[in-house]
């Protein structure tokens, strides 16, 4: 599992809006969206859930606890999924450390 420091808070990049288009959740870039300018990103249900969760600053531990309430799966699978989401979205500037 990726190591993400405990206690750090992350927030969704406000240069992206989540929209439902044709029944599909997509991130639409606004303003300075870096490499994603002029590109819509399709999100699966879990990523859309986590995107909504990180609209205000939250820790990874809070996200894991909330995901465990919503999704079936082992604790390890859920923790891995949330950590992967946070790592990838941080890497591409979709999440920001607060």
mmCIF file of C-alpha atoms in Angstrom:
data_model
loop_
_atom_site.group_PDB
_atom_site.id
_atom_site.type_symbol
_atom_site.label_atom_id
_atom_site.label_comp_id
_atom_site.label_asym_id
_atom_site.label_seq_id
_atom_site.Cartn_x
_atom_site.Cartn_y
_atom_site.Cartn_z
ATOM 1 C CA UNK A 1 0.000 0.000 0.000
ATOM 2 C CA UNK A 2 1.245 3.496 -0.811
ATOM 3 C CA UNK A 3 2.355 5.489 2.183
ATOM 4 C CA UNK A 4 0.374 8.658 2.676
ATOM 5 C CA UNK A 5 1.260 10.664 5.773
ATOM 6 C CA UNK A 6 -1.356 10.510 8.525
ATOM 7 C CA UNK A 7 -3.045 13.706 9.527
ATOM 8 C CA UNK A 8 -2.510 15.586 6.265
ATOM 9 C CA UNK A 9 -5.677 17.037 4.799
ATOM 10 C CA UNK A 10 -6.542 17.005 1.121
ATOM 11 C CA UNK A 11 -9.121 18.873 -0.918
ATOM 12 C CA UNK A 12 -10.404 18.518 -4.480
ATOM 13 C CA UNK A 13 -8.881 21.041 -6.891
ATOM 14 C CA UNK A 14 -11.498 23.756 -7.391
ATOM 15 C CA UNK A 15 -10.408 24.110 -11.039
ATOM 16 C CA UNK A 16 -12.515 20.994 -11.744
ATOM 17 C CA UNK A 17 -16.265 20.495 -11.426
ATOM 18 C CA UNK A 18 -18.023 17.160 -11.178
ATOM 19 C CA UNK A 19 -20.926 16.912 -13.603
ATOM 20 C CA UNK A 20 -23.279 14.137 -14.674
ATOM 21 C CA UNK A 21 -23.295 13.825 -18.467
ATOM 22 C CA UNK A 22 -25.350 11.073 -20.040
ATOM 23 C CA UNK A 23 -25.533 9.261 -16.697
ATOM 24 C CA UNK A 24 -21.749 9.323 -16.344
ATOM 25 C CA UNK A 25 -19.749 11.274 -13.745
ATOM 26 C CA UNK A 26 -17.118 13.474 -15.384
ATOM 27 C CA UNK A 27 -14.701 16.122 -14.156
ATOM 28 C CA UNK A 28 -14.851 19.270 -16.241
ATOM 29 C CA UNK A 29 -11.787 21.563 -16.098
ATOM 30 C CA UNK A 30 -12.182 25.266 -15.396
ATOM 31 C CA UNK A 31 -9.506 27.947 -15.566
ATOM 32 C CA UNK A 32 -5.979 26.634 -15.028
ATOM 33 C CA UNK A 33 -6.414 22.876 -15.292
ATOM 34 C CA UNK A 34 -2.844 22.126 -16.371
ATOM 35 C CA UNK A 35 -2.456 19.025 -18.527
ATOM 36 C CA UNK A 36 -6.199 18.373 -18.347
ATOM 37 C CA UNK A 37 -7.228 21.639 -19.961
ATOM 38 C CA UNK A 38 -9.863 20.976 -22.653
ATOM 39 C CA UNK A 39 -10.269 17.382 -21.401
ATOM 40 C CA UNK A 40 -13.147 15.833 -19.487
ATOM 41 C CA UNK A 41 -12.230 12.999 -17.139
ATOM 42 C CA UNK A 42 -14.658 10.125 -16.682
ATOM 43 C CA UNK A 43 -14.947 8.837 -13.095
ATOM 44 C CA UNK A 44 -16.209 5.490 -11.881
ATOM 45 C CA UNK A 45 -18.659 5.436 -8.963
ATOM 46 C CA UNK A 46 -15.953 5.084 -6.319
ATOM 47 C CA UNK A 47 -13.860 7.956 -7.694
ATOM 48 C CA UNK A 48 -16.964 10.162 -7.914
ATOM 49 C CA UNK A 49 -17.781 9.294 -4.281
ATOM 50 C CA UNK A 50 -14.255 10.195 -3.163
ATOM 51 C CA UNK A 51 -14.235 13.386 -5.268
ATOM 52 C CA UNK A 52 -17.416 14.512 -3.529
ATOM 53 C CA UNK A 53 -15.959 13.555 -0.143
ATOM 54 C CA UNK A 54 -12.852 15.697 -0.691
ATOM 55 C CA UNK A 55 -14.829 18.864 -1.507
ATOM 56 C CA UNK A 56 -13.771 20.040 1.930
ATOM 57 C CA UNK A 57 -10.364 19.261 3.475
ATOM 58 C CA UNK A 58 -10.286 15.714 4.816
ATOM 59 C CA UNK A 59 -7.648 13.177 5.835
ATOM 60 C CA UNK A 60 -7.110 9.865 4.103
ATOM 61 C CA UNK A 61 -8.142 8.135 7.328
ATOM 62 C CA UNK A 62 -11.491 9.979 7.266
ATOM 63 C CA UNK A 63 -11.994 8.952 3.632
ATOM 64 C CA UNK A 64 -11.236 5.305 4.439
ATOM 65 C CA UNK A 65 -13.689 5.321 7.358
ATOM 66 C CA UNK A 66 -16.432 6.848 5.173
ATOM 67 C CA UNK A 67 -15.744 4.434 2.280
ATOM 68 C CA UNK A 68 -16.027 1.463 4.659
ATOM 69 C CA UNK A 69 -19.573 2.612 5.503
ATOM 70 C CA UNK A 70 -20.558 2.699 1.820
ATOM 71 C CA UNK A 71 -18.632 -0.096 0.081
ATOM 72 C CA UNK A 72 -18.378 -3.821 0.603
ATOM 73 C CA UNK A 73 -14.917 -5.321 0.577
ATOM 74 C CA UNK A 74 -12.131 -6.105 2.949
ATOM 75 C CA UNK A 75 -10.613 -3.315 5.000
ATOM 76 C CA UNK A 76 -7.376 -3.828 3.068
ATOM 77 C CA UNK A 77 -9.077 -3.464 -0.332
ATOM 78 C CA UNK A 78 -10.858 -0.284 0.715
ATOM 79 C CA UNK A 79 -7.718 1.213 2.246
ATOM 80 C CA UNK A 80 -5.726 0.368 -0.894
ATOM 81 C CA UNK A 81 -8.388 1.874 -3.149
ATOM 82 C CA UNK A 82 -8.583 5.142 -1.208
ATOM 83 C CA UNK A 83 -4.790 5.441 -0.984
ATOM 84 C CA UNK A 84 -4.453 4.777 -4.731
ATOM 85 C CA UNK A 85 -7.073 7.444 -5.485
ATOM 86 C CA UNK A 86 -5.321 10.009 -3.282
ATOM 87 C CA UNK A 87 -1.854 9.213 -4.675
ATOM 88 C CA UNK A 88 -2.975 9.425 -8.314
ATOM 89 C CA UNK A 89 -5.117 12.524 -7.876
ATOM 90 C CA UNK A 90 -2.301 14.287 -6.001
ATOM 91 C CA UNK A 91 0.178 13.337 -8.721
ATOM 92 C CA UNK A 92 -1.983 14.949 -11.396
ATOM 93 C CA UNK A 93 -3.001 17.975 -9.336
ATOM 94 C CA UNK A 94 -6.631 16.938 -8.982
ATOM 95 C CA UNK A 95 -6.285 16.879 -5.193
ATOM 96 C CA UNK A 96 -4.295 19.416 -3.213
ATOM 97 C CA UNK A 97 -2.794 19.283 0.223
ATOM 98 C CA UNK A 98 -4.429 21.823 2.518
#
